[in-house]
PDB file of N, CA and C in Angstrom:
ATOM      1  N   UNK A 979      -0.020 -45.499 -39.063  1.00 47.00           N
ATOM      2  CA  UNK A 979      -1.199 -44.874 -38.517  1.00 47.00           C
ATOM      3  C   UNK A 979      -1.132 -44.860 -36.992  1.00 47.00           C
ATOM      4  N   UNK A 980      -0.729 -45.933 -36.375  1.00 48.00           N
ATOM      5  CA  UNK A 980      -0.641 -45.994 -34.919  1.00 48.00           C
ATOM      6  C   UNK A 980       0.402 -45.012 -34.396  1.00 48.00           C
ATOM      7  N   UNK A 981       1.468 -44.839 -35.039  1.00 50.00           N
ATOM      8  CA  UNK A 981       2.494 -43.914 -34.558  1.00 50.00           C
ATOM      9  C   UNK A 981       1.976 -42.481 -34.573  1.00 50.00           C
ATOM     10  N   UNK A 982       1.127 -42.186 -35.562  1.00 50.00           N
ATOM     11  CA  UNK A 982       0.537 -40.856 -35.599  1.00 50.00           C
ATOM     12  C   UNK A 982      -0.417 -40.661 -34.408  1.00 50.00           C
ATOM     13  N   UNK A 983      -1.191 -41.688 -34.113  1.00 47.00           N
ATOM     14  CA  UNK A 983      -2.114 -41.590 -32.996  1.00 47.00           C
ATOM     15  C   UNK A 983      -1.359 -41.383 -31.693  1.00 47.00           C
ATOM     16  N   UNK A 984      -0.314 -42.141 -31.516  1.00 50.00           N
ATOM     17  CA  UNK A 984       0.469 -42.023 -30.298  1.00 50.00           C
ATOM     18  C   UNK A 984       1.087 -40.630 -30.188  1.00 50.00           C
ATOM     19  N   UNK A 985       1.572 -40.138 -31.263  1.00 48.00           N
ATOM     20  CA  UNK A 985       2.218 -38.829 -31.203  1.00 48.00           C
ATOM     21  C   UNK A 985       1.188 -37.746 -30.883  1.00 48.00           C
ATOM     22  N   UNK A 986      -0.033 -37.893 -31.379  1.00 49.00           N
ATOM     23  CA  UNK A 986      -1.027 -36.889 -31.037  1.00 49.00           C
ATOM     24  C   UNK A 986      -1.386 -36.981 -29.561  1.00 49.00           C
ATOM     25  N   UNK A 987      -1.427 -38.170 -28.983  1.00 48.00           N
ATOM     26  CA  UNK A 987      -1.700 -38.293 -27.555  1.00 48.00           C
ATOM     27  C   UNK A 987      -0.549 -37.686 -26.758  1.00 48.00           C
ATOM     28  N   UNK A 988       0.646 -37.891 -27.205  1.00 46.00           N
ATOM     29  CA  UNK A 988       1.815 -37.346 -26.520  1.00 46.00           C
ATOM     30  C   UNK A 988       1.781 -35.829 -26.624  1.00 46.00           C
ATOM     31  N   UNK A 989       1.385 -35.312 -27.768  1.00 51.00           N
ATOM     32  CA  UNK A 989       1.316 -33.862 -27.942  1.00 51.00           C
ATOM     33  C   UNK A 989       0.222 -33.267 -27.061  1.00 51.00           C
ATOM     34  N   UNK A 990      -0.863 -33.997 -26.853  1.00 52.00           N
ATOM     35  CA  UNK A 990      -1.954 -33.499 -26.029  1.00 52.00           C
ATOM     36  C   UNK A 990      -1.572 -33.468 -24.557  1.00 52.00           C
ATOM     37  N   UNK A 991      -0.786 -34.393 -24.103  1.00 52.00           N
ATOM     38  CA  UNK A 991      -0.419 -34.473 -22.695  1.00 52.00           C
ATOM     39  C   UNK A 991       0.272 -33.189 -22.220  1.00 52.00           C
ATOM     40  N   UNK A 992       1.272 -32.683 -22.922  1.00 58.00           N
ATOM     41  CA  UNK A 992       1.900 -31.445 -22.454  1.00 58.00           C
ATOM     42  C   UNK A 992       0.902 -30.274 -22.464  1.00 58.00           C
ATOM     43  N   UNK A 993       0.021 -30.226 -23.419  1.00 62.00           N
ATOM     44  CA  UNK A 993      -0.963 -29.146 -23.471  1.00 62.00           C
ATOM     45  C   UNK A 993      -1.888 -29.230 -22.257  1.00 62.00           C
ATOM     46  N   UNK A 994      -2.265 -30.456 -21.880  1.00 66.00           N
ATOM     47  CA  UNK A 994      -3.118 -30.642 -20.717  1.00 66.00           C
ATOM     48  C   UNK A 994      -2.375 -30.218 -19.453  1.00 66.00           C
ATOM     49  N   UNK A 995      -1.111 -30.536 -19.360  1.00 64.00           N
ATOM     50  CA  UNK A 995      -0.311 -30.139 -18.205  1.00 64.00           C
ATOM     51  C   UNK A 995      -0.154 -28.621 -18.167  1.00 64.00           C
ATOM     52  N   UNK A 996       0.013 -28.020 -19.294  1.00 74.00           N
ATOM     53  CA  UNK A 996       0.131 -26.562 -19.349  1.00 74.00           C
ATOM     54  C   UNK A 996      -1.166 -25.916 -18.887  1.00 74.00           C
ATOM     55  N   UNK A 997      -2.296 -26.484 -19.304  1.00 80.00           N
ATOM     56  CA  UNK A 997      -3.583 -25.951 -18.866  1.00 80.00           C
ATOM     57  C   UNK A 997      -3.738 -26.081 -17.344  1.00 80.00           C
ATOM     58  N   UNK A 998      -3.317 -27.208 -16.811  1.00 78.00           N
ATOM     59  CA  UNK A 998      -3.397 -27.418 -15.366  1.00 78.00           C
ATOM     60  C   UNK A 998      -2.491 -26.424 -14.644  1.00 78.00           C
ATOM     61  N   UNK A 999      -1.297 -26.224 -15.168  1.00 82.00           N
ATOM     62  CA  UNK A 999      -0.384 -25.249 -14.578  1.00 82.00           C
ATOM     63  C   UNK A 999      -0.975 -23.846 -14.655  1.00 82.00           C
ATOM     64  N   UNK A1000      -1.567 -23.523 -15.780  1.00 84.00           N
ATOM     65  CA  UNK A1000      -2.165 -22.204 -15.959  1.00 84.00           C
ATOM     66  C   UNK A1000      -3.344 -22.026 -15.008  1.00 84.00           C
ATOM     67  N   UNK A1001      -4.130 -23.095 -14.832  1.00 84.00           N
ATOM     68  CA  UNK A1001      -5.252 -23.031 -13.893  1.00 84.00           C
ATOM     69  C   UNK A1001      -4.747 -22.798 -12.468  1.00 84.00           C
ATOM     70  N   UNK A1002      -3.670 -23.468 -12.107  1.00 86.00           N
ATOM     71  CA  UNK A1002      -3.100 -23.316 -10.770  1.00 86.00           C
ATOM     72  C   UNK A1002      -2.581 -21.890 -10.576  1.00 86.00           C
ATOM     73  N   UNK A1003      -1.919 -21.346 -11.594  1.00 88.00           N
ATOM     74  CA  UNK A1003      -1.410 -19.977 -11.516  1.00 88.00           C
ATOM     75  C   UNK A1003      -2.577 -18.999 -11.433  1.00 88.00           C
ATOM     76  N   UNK A1004      -3.614 -19.250 -12.217  1.00 90.00           N
ATOM     77  CA  UNK A1004      -4.791 -18.387 -12.196  1.00 90.00           C
ATOM     78  C   UNK A1004      -5.470 -18.426 -10.827  1.00 90.00           C
ATOM     79  N   UNK A1005      -5.578 -19.603 -10.243  1.00 90.00           N
ATOM     80  CA  UNK A1005      -6.178 -19.736  -8.917  1.00 90.00           C
ATOM     81  C   UNK A1005      -5.326 -19.009  -7.882  1.00 90.00           C
ATOM     82  N   UNK A1006      -4.010 -19.136  -7.999  1.00 91.00           N
ATOM     83  CA  UNK A1006      -3.106 -18.447  -7.075  1.00 91.00           C
ATOM     84  C   UNK A1006      -3.239 -16.928  -7.234  1.00 91.00           C
ATOM     85  N   UNK A1007      -3.337 -16.472  -8.475  1.00 92.00           N
ATOM     86  CA  UNK A1007      -3.530 -15.045  -8.729  1.00 92.00           C
ATOM     87  C   UNK A1007      -4.854 -14.557  -8.146  1.00 92.00           C
ATOM     88  N   UNK A1008      -5.878 -15.375  -8.236  1.00 94.00           N
ATOM     89  CA  UNK A1008      -7.189 -15.016  -7.691  1.00 94.00           C
ATOM     90  C   UNK A1008      -7.114 -14.881  -6.172  1.00 94.00           C
ATOM     91  N   UNK A1009      -6.401 -15.806  -5.537  1.00 95.00           N
ATOM     92  CA  UNK A1009      -6.231 -15.755  -4.079  1.00 95.00           C
ATOM     93  C   UNK A1009      -5.471 -14.489  -3.696  1.00 95.00           C
ATOM     94  N   UNK A1010      -4.410 -14.181  -4.442  1.00 95.00           N
ATOM     95  CA  UNK A1010      -3.632 -12.968  -4.173  1.00 95.00           C
ATOM     96  C   UNK A1010      -4.490 -11.722  -4.366  1.00 95.00           C
ATOM     97  N   UNK A1011      -5.293 -11.698  -5.394  1.00 96.00           N
ATOM     98  CA  UNK A1011      -6.170 -10.567  -5.673  1.00 96.00           C
ATOM     99  C   UNK A1011      -7.182 -10.381  -4.544  1.00 96.00           C
ATOM    100  N   UNK A1012      -7.753 -11.486  -4.067  1.00 96.00           N
ATOM    101  CA  UNK A1012      -8.703 -11.411  -2.956  1.00 96.00           C
ATOM    102  C   UNK A1012      -8.023 -10.899  -1.694  1.00 96.00           C
ATOM    103  N   UNK A1013      -6.799 -11.349  -1.446  1.00 97.00           N
ATOM    104  CA  UNK A1013      -6.050 -10.902  -0.274  1.00 97.00           C
ATOM    105  C   UNK A1013      -5.728  -9.410  -0.380  1.00 97.00           C
ATOM    106  N   UNK A1014      -5.310  -8.971  -1.568  1.00 97.00           N
ATOM    107  CA  UNK A1014      -5.026  -7.543  -1.776  1.00 97.00           C
ATOM    108  C   UNK A1014      -6.286  -6.716  -1.578  1.00 97.00           C
ATOM    109  N   UNK A1015      -7.398  -7.193  -2.096  1.00 97.00           N
ATOM    110  CA  UNK A1015      -8.666  -6.485  -1.951  1.00 97.00           C
ATOM    111  C   UNK A1015      -9.053  -6.392  -0.483  1.00 97.00           C
ATOM    112  N   UNK A1016      -8.872  -7.479   0.255  1.00 98.00           N
ATOM    113  CA  UNK A1016      -9.184  -7.482   1.685  1.00 98.00           C
ATOM    114  C   UNK A1016      -8.300  -6.487   2.425  1.00 98.00           C
ATOM    115  N   UNK A1017      -7.011  -6.480   2.094  1.00 98.00           N
ATOM    116  CA  UNK A1017      -6.088  -5.559   2.755  1.00 98.00           C
ATOM    117  C   UNK A1017      -6.414  -4.104   2.421  1.00 98.00           C
ATOM    118  N   UNK A1018      -6.763  -3.837   1.174  1.00 98.00           N
ATOM    119  CA  UNK A1018      -7.129  -2.477   0.762  1.00 98.00           C
ATOM    120  C   UNK A1018      -8.361  -2.023   1.527  1.00 98.00           C
ATOM    121  N   UNK A1019      -9.353  -2.897   1.625  1.00 98.00           N
ATOM    122  CA  UNK A1019     -10.566  -2.564   2.379  1.00 98.00           C
ATOM    123  C   UNK A1019     -10.253  -2.301   3.850  1.00 98.00           C
ATOM    124  N   UNK A1020      -9.356  -3.099   4.400  1.00 98.00           N
ATOM    125  CA  UNK A1020      -8.966  -2.927   5.795  1.00 98.00           C
ATOM    126  C   UNK A1020      -8.248  -1.588   5.981  1.00 98.00           C
ATOM    127  N   UNK A1021      -7.366  -1.232   5.059  1.00 98.00           N
ATOM    128  CA  UNK A1021      -6.655   0.045   5.134  1.00 98.00           C
ATOM    129  C   UNK A1021      -7.646   1.209   5.038  1.00 98.00           C
ATOM    130  N   UNK A1022      -8.586   1.111   4.120  1.00 98.00           N
ATOM    131  CA  UNK A1022      -9.590   2.166   3.974  1.00 98.00           C
ATOM    132  C   UNK A1022     -10.422   2.322   5.242  1.00 98.00           C
ATOM    133  N   UNK A1023     -10.794   1.201   5.838  1.00 98.00           N
ATOM    134  CA  UNK A1023     -11.568   1.243   7.083  1.00 98.00           C
ATOM    135  C   UNK A1023     -10.755   1.895   8.196  1.00 98.00           C
ATOM    136  N   UNK A1024      -9.463   1.565   8.270  1.00 98.00           N
ATOM    137  CA  UNK A1024      -8.603   2.171   9.287  1.00 98.00           C
ATOM    138  C   UNK A1024      -8.425   3.667   9.040  1.00 98.00           C
ATOM    139  N   UNK A1025      -8.351   4.067   7.763  1.00 98.00           N
ATOM    140  CA  UNK A1025      -8.250   5.491   7.442  1.00 98.00           C
ATOM    141  C   UNK A1025      -9.499   6.241   7.901  1.00 98.00           C
ATOM    142  N   UNK A1026     -10.657   5.648   7.664  1.00 98.00           N
ATOM    143  CA  UNK A1026     -11.909   6.288   8.092  1.00 98.00           C
ATOM    144  C   UNK A1026     -11.958   6.380   9.622  1.00 98.00           C
ATOM    145  N   UNK A1027     -11.515   5.331  10.290  1.00 98.00           N
ATOM    146  CA  UNK A1027     -11.487   5.338  11.744  1.00 98.00           C
ATOM    147  C   UNK A1027     -10.548   6.430  12.250  1.00 98.00           C
ATOM    148  N   UNK A1028      -9.393   6.555  11.608  1.00 98.00           N
ATOM    149  CA  UNK A1028      -8.429   7.588  11.999  1.00 98.00           C
ATOM    150  C   UNK A1028      -9.007   8.984  11.772  1.00 98.00           C
ATOM    151  N   UNK A1029      -9.698   9.178  10.661  1.00 98.00           N
ATOM    152  CA  UNK A1029     -10.336  10.472  10.393  1.00 98.00           C
ATOM    153  C   UNK A1029     -11.378  10.784  11.465  1.00 98.00           C
ATOM    154  N   UNK A1030     -12.174   9.786  11.829  1.00 98.00           N
ATOM    155  CA  UNK A1030     -13.187   9.973  12.871  1.00 98.00           C
ATOM    156  C   UNK A1030     -12.549  10.327  14.215  1.00 98.00           C
ATOM    157  N   UNK A1031     -11.479   9.614  14.559  1.00 98.00           N
ATOM    158  CA  UNK A1031     -10.793   9.881  15.820  1.00 98.00           C
ATOM    159  C   UNK A1031     -10.154  11.268  15.819  1.00 98.00           C
ATOM    160  N   UNK A1032      -9.582  11.647  14.704  1.00 98.00           N
ATOM    161  CA  UNK A1032      -8.968  12.962  14.589  1.00 98.00           C
ATOM    162  C   UNK A1032     -10.009  14.068  14.751  1.00 98.00           C
ATOM    163  N   UNK A1033     -11.172  13.880  14.124  1.00 98.00           N
ATOM    164  CA  UNK A1033     -12.255  14.860  14.263  1.00 98.00           C
ATOM    165  C   UNK A1033     -12.719  14.923  15.716  1.00 98.00           C
ATOM    166  N   UNK A1034     -12.787  13.779  16.366  1.00 98.00           N
ATOM    167  CA  UNK A1034     -13.211  13.742  17.770  1.00 98.00           C
ATOM    168  C   UNK A1034     -12.200  14.457  18.661  1.00 98.00           C
ATOM    169  N   UNK A1035     -10.907  14.248  18.400  1.00 98.00           N
ATOM    170  CA  UNK A1035      -9.864  14.917  19.178  1.00 98.00           C
ATOM    171  C   UNK A1035      -9.987  16.434  19.009  1.00 98.00           C
ATOM    172  N   UNK A1036     -10.205  16.883  17.777  1.00 98.00           N
ATOM    173  CA  UNK A1036     -10.370  18.317  17.530  1.00 98.00           C
ATOM    174  C   UNK A1036     -11.573  18.866  18.288  1.00 98.00           C
ATOM    175  N   UNK A1037     -12.672  18.127  18.291  1.00 98.00           N
ATOM    176  CA  UNK A1037     -13.877  18.570  18.995  1.00 98.00           C
ATOM    177  C   UNK A1037     -13.625  18.640  20.502  1.00 98.00           C
ATOM    178  N   UNK A1038     -12.903  17.662  21.039  1.00 98.00           N
ATOM    179  CA  UNK A1038     -12.608  17.643  22.476  1.00 98.00           C
ATOM    180  C   UNK A1038     -11.678  18.804  22.839  1.00 98.00           C
ATOM    181  N   UNK A1039     -10.688  19.097  21.977  1.00 98.00           N
ATOM    182  CA  UNK A1039      -9.794  20.228  22.235  1.00 98.00           C
ATOM    183  C   UNK A1039     -10.586  21.534  22.263  1.00 98.00           C
ATOM    184  N   UNK A1040     -11.487  21.685  21.308  1.00 98.00           N
ATOM    185  CA  UNK A1040     -12.312  22.891  21.249  1.00 98.00           C
ATOM    186  C   UNK A1040     -13.183  23.016  22.498  1.00 98.00           C
ATOM    187  N   UNK A1041     -13.793  21.922  22.900  1.00 98.00           N
ATOM    188  CA  UNK A1041     -14.631  21.919  24.105  1.00 98.00           C
ATOM    189  C   UNK A1041     -13.787  22.235  25.341  1.00 98.00           C
ATOM    190  N   UNK A1042     -12.583  21.699  25.397  1.00 98.00           N
ATOM    191  CA  UNK A1042     -11.686  21.946  26.518  1.00 98.00           C
ATOM    192  C   UNK A1042     -11.344  23.433  26.612  1.00 98.00           C
ATOM    193  N   UNK A1043     -11.033  24.075  25.495  1.00 98.00           N
ATOM    194  CA  UNK A1043     -10.728  25.505  25.495  1.00 98.00           C
ATOM    195  C   UNK A1043     -11.935  26.328  25.958  1.00 98.00           C
ATOM    196  N   UNK A1044     -13.109  25.915  25.497  1.00 98.00           N
ATOM    197  CA  UNK A1044     -14.340  26.611  25.891  1.00 98.00           C
ATOM    198  C   UNK A1044     -14.554  26.497  27.401  1.00 98.00           C
ATOM    199  N   UNK A1045     -14.368  25.299  27.938  1.00 98.00           N
ATOM    200  CA  UNK A1045     -14.556  25.089  29.373  1.00 98.00           C
ATOM    201  C   UNK A1045     -13.513  25.841  30.190  1.00 98.00           C
ATOM    202  N   UNK A1046     -12.264  25.899  29.716  1.00 98.00           N
ATOM    203  CA  UNK A1046     -11.231  26.661  30.421  1.00 98.00           C
ATOM    204  C   UNK A1046     -11.613  28.133  30.489  1.00 98.00           C
ATOM    205  N   UNK A1047     -12.111  28.649  29.376  1.00 98.00           N
ATOM    206  CA  UNK A1047     -12.529  30.049  29.333  1.00 98.00           C
ATOM    207  C   UNK A1047     -13.680  30.289  30.304  1.00 98.00           C
ATOM    208  N   UNK A1048     -14.658  29.399  30.317  1.00 98.00           N
ATOM    209  CA  UNK A1048     -15.780  29.526  31.251  1.00 98.00           C
ATOM    210  C   UNK A1048     -15.307  29.447  32.690  1.00 98.00           C
ATOM    211  N   UNK A1049     -14.354  28.576  32.971  1.00 98.00           N
ATOM    212  CA  UNK A1049     -13.817  28.448  34.331  1.00 98.00           C
ATOM    213  C   UNK A1049     -13.114  29.732  34.764  1.00 98.00           C
ATOM    214  N   UNK A1050     -12.397  30.361  33.846  1.00 98.00           N
ATOM    215  CA  UNK A1050     -11.725  31.621  34.172  1.00 98.00           C
ATOM    216  C   UNK A1050     -12.756  32.698  34.504  1.00 98.00           C
ATOM    217  N   UNK A1051     -13.816  32.763  33.704  1.00 97.00           N
ATOM    218  CA  UNK A1051     -14.874  33.749  33.958  1.00 97.00           C
ATOM    219  C   UNK A1051     -15.526  33.477  35.311  1.00 97.00           C
ATOM    220  N   UNK A1052     -15.848  32.227  35.582  1.00 97.00           N
ATOM    221  CA  UNK A1052     -16.453  31.878  36.876  1.00 97.00           C
ATOM    222  C   UNK A1052     -15.502  32.165  38.031  1.00 97.00           C
ATOM    223  N   UNK A1053     -14.235  31.865  37.858  1.00 96.00           N
ATOM    224  CA  UNK A1053     -13.246  32.130  38.902  1.00 96.00           C
ATOM    225  C   UNK A1053     -13.158  33.618  39.203  1.00 96.00           C
ATOM    226  N   UNK A1054     -13.151  34.430  38.168  1.00 96.00           N
ATOM    227  CA  UNK A1054     -13.104  35.875  38.351  1.00 96.00           C
ATOM    228  C   UNK A1054     -14.376  36.369  39.051  1.00 96.00           C
ATOM    229  N   UNK A1055     -15.508  35.825  38.650  1.00 96.00           N
ATOM    230  CA  UNK A1055     -16.795  36.190  39.259  1.00 96.00           C
ATOM    231  C   UNK A1055     -16.794  35.864  40.752  1.00 96.00           C
ATOM    232  N   UNK A1056     -16.315  34.678  41.092  1.00 93.00           N
ATOM    233  CA  UNK A1056     -16.263  34.261  42.500  1.00 93.00           C
ATOM    234  C   UNK A1056     -15.316  35.165  43.279  1.00 93.00           C
ATOM    235  N   UNK A1057     -14.175  35.501  42.707  1.00 92.00           N
ATOM    236  CA  UNK A1057     -13.235  36.415  43.373  1.00 92.00           C
ATOM    237  C   UNK A1057     -13.887  37.767  43.632  1.00 92.00           C
ATOM    238  N   UNK A1058     -14.619  38.270  42.640  1.00 92.00           N
ATOM    239  CA  UNK A1058     -15.296  39.558  42.798  1.00 92.00           C
ATOM    240  C   UNK A1058     -16.352  39.496  43.904  1.00 92.00           C
ATOM    241  N   UNK A1059     -17.112  38.387  43.936  1.00 91.00           N
ATOM    242  CA  UNK A1059     -18.117  38.234  44.998  1.00 91.00           C
ATOM    243  C   UNK A1059     -17.462  38.166  46.370  1.00 91.00           C
ATOM    244  N   UNK A1060     -16.376  37.440  46.454  1.00 89.00           N
ATOM    245  CA  UNK A1060     -15.686  37.298  47.740  1.00 89.00           C
ATOM    246  C   UNK A1060     -15.099  38.632  48.196  1.00 89.00           C
ATOM    247  N   UNK A1061     -14.559  39.381  47.279  1.00 89.00           N
ATOM    248  CA  UNK A1061     -13.966  40.666  47.676  1.00 89.00           C
ATOM    249  C   UNK A1061     -15.052  41.668  48.066  1.00 89.00           C
ATOM    250  N   UNK A1062     -16.251  41.538  47.528  1.00 88.00           N
ATOM    251  CA  UNK A1062     -17.354  42.448  47.861  1.00 88.00           C
ATOM    252  C   UNK A1062     -18.035  42.056  49.161  1.00 88.00           C
ATOM    253  N   UNK A1063     -17.849  40.845  49.634  1.00 86.00           N
ATOM    254  CA  UNK A1063     -18.519  40.376  50.844  1.00 86.00           C
ATOM    255  C   UNK A1063     -17.625  40.588  52.056  1.00 86.00           C
ATOM    256  N   UNK A1064     -18.230  41.065  53.139  1.00 80.00           N
ATOM    257  CA  UNK A1064     -17.454  41.295  54.362  1.00 80.00           C
ATOM    258  C   UNK A1064     -17.052  39.978  55.017  1.00 80.00           C
ATOM    259  N   UNK A1065     -17.748  38.913  54.737  1.00 80.00           N
ATOM    260  CA  UNK A1065     -17.429  37.609  55.334  1.00 80.00           C
ATOM    261  C   UNK A1065     -16.031  37.152  54.915  1.00 80.00           C
ATOM    262  N   UNK A1066     -15.656  37.479  53.686  1.00 74.00           N
ATOM    263  CA  UNK A1066     -14.376  36.992  53.173  1.00 74.00           C
ATOM    264  C   UNK A1066     -13.268  38.041  53.272  1.00 74.00           C
ATOM    265  N   UNK A1067     -13.552  39.158  53.862  1.00 72.00           N
ATOM    266  CA  UNK A1067     -12.526  40.198  54.005  1.00 72.00           C
ATOM    267  C   UNK A1067     -11.520  39.762  55.063  1.00 72.00           C
ATOM    268  N   UNK A1068     -10.263  40.096  54.826  1.00 67.00           N
ATOM    269  CA  UNK A1068      -9.246  39.778  55.830  1.00 67.00           C
ATOM    270  C   UNK A1068      -9.394  40.770  56.972  1.00 67.00           C
ATOM    271  N   UNK A1069      -9.233  40.284  58.170  1.00 62.00           N
ATOM    272  CA  UNK A1069      -9.371  41.151  59.345  1.00 62.00           C
ATOM    273  C   UNK A1069      -7.999  41.495  59.871  1.00 62.00           C
ATOM    274  N   UNK A1070      -7.839  42.698  60.223  1.00 60.00           N
ATOM    275  CA  UNK A1070      -6.579  43.147  60.818  1.00 60.00           C
ATOM    276  C   UNK A1070      -6.797  43.221  62.324  1.00 60.00           C
ATOM    277  N   UNK A1071      -6.394  42.216  63.051  1.00 57.00           N
ATOM    278  CA  UNK A1071      -6.666  42.126  64.488  1.00 57.00           C
ATOM    279  C   UNK A1071      -5.921  43.194  65.278  1.00 57.00           C
ATOM    280  N   UNK A1072      -4.782  43.644  64.837  1.00 56.00           N
ATOM    281  CA  UNK A1072      -3.997  44.659  65.562  1.00 56.00           C
ATOM    282  C   UNK A1072      -4.752  45.992  65.584  1.00 56.00           C
ATOM    283  N   UNK A1073      -5.328  46.370  64.450  1.00 54.00           N
ATOM    284  CA  UNK A1073      -6.023  47.667  64.393  1.00 54.00           C
ATOM    285  C   UNK A1073      -7.310  47.638  65.201  1.00 54.00           C
ATOM    286  N   UNK A1074      -7.969  46.522  65.339  1.00 54.00           N
ATOM    287  CA  UNK A1074      -9.216  46.416  66.104  1.00 54.00           C
ATOM    288  C   UNK A1074      -8.929  46.507  67.607  1.00 54.00           C
ATOM    289  N   UNK A1075      -7.804  45.987  68.032  1.00 51.00           N
ATOM    290  CA  UNK A1075      -7.451  45.968  69.450  1.00 51.00           C
ATOM    291  C   UNK A1075      -7.107  47.378  69.945  1.00 51.00           C
ATOM    292  N   UNK A1076      -6.582  48.194  69.097  1.00 49.00           N
ATOM    293  CA  UNK A1076      -6.162  49.512  69.514  1.00 49.00           C
ATOM    294  C   UNK A1076      -7.279  50.420  69.632  1.00 49.00           C
TER     295      UNK A1076
END
């Protein structure tokens, strides 16, 4: 009878160790899963940031083109005003002296 009891205790010990090993593996898997989830969230956040920055760059490029066009129109307008004004006309000093 005692030998049977001892053998059952011996049989239980490896099962207990296996459970402990399984718990350790499960805990390690949980840590890995949490780390993967954190990294995925970080990647998604960076993707959203990149999308926002890309949209901002596009908006700035569009605004820049608009401002360049306005500057050209203003430059042409100023040239026209200057050419119409006698103040900005070039003077030919040789013809005035004669």
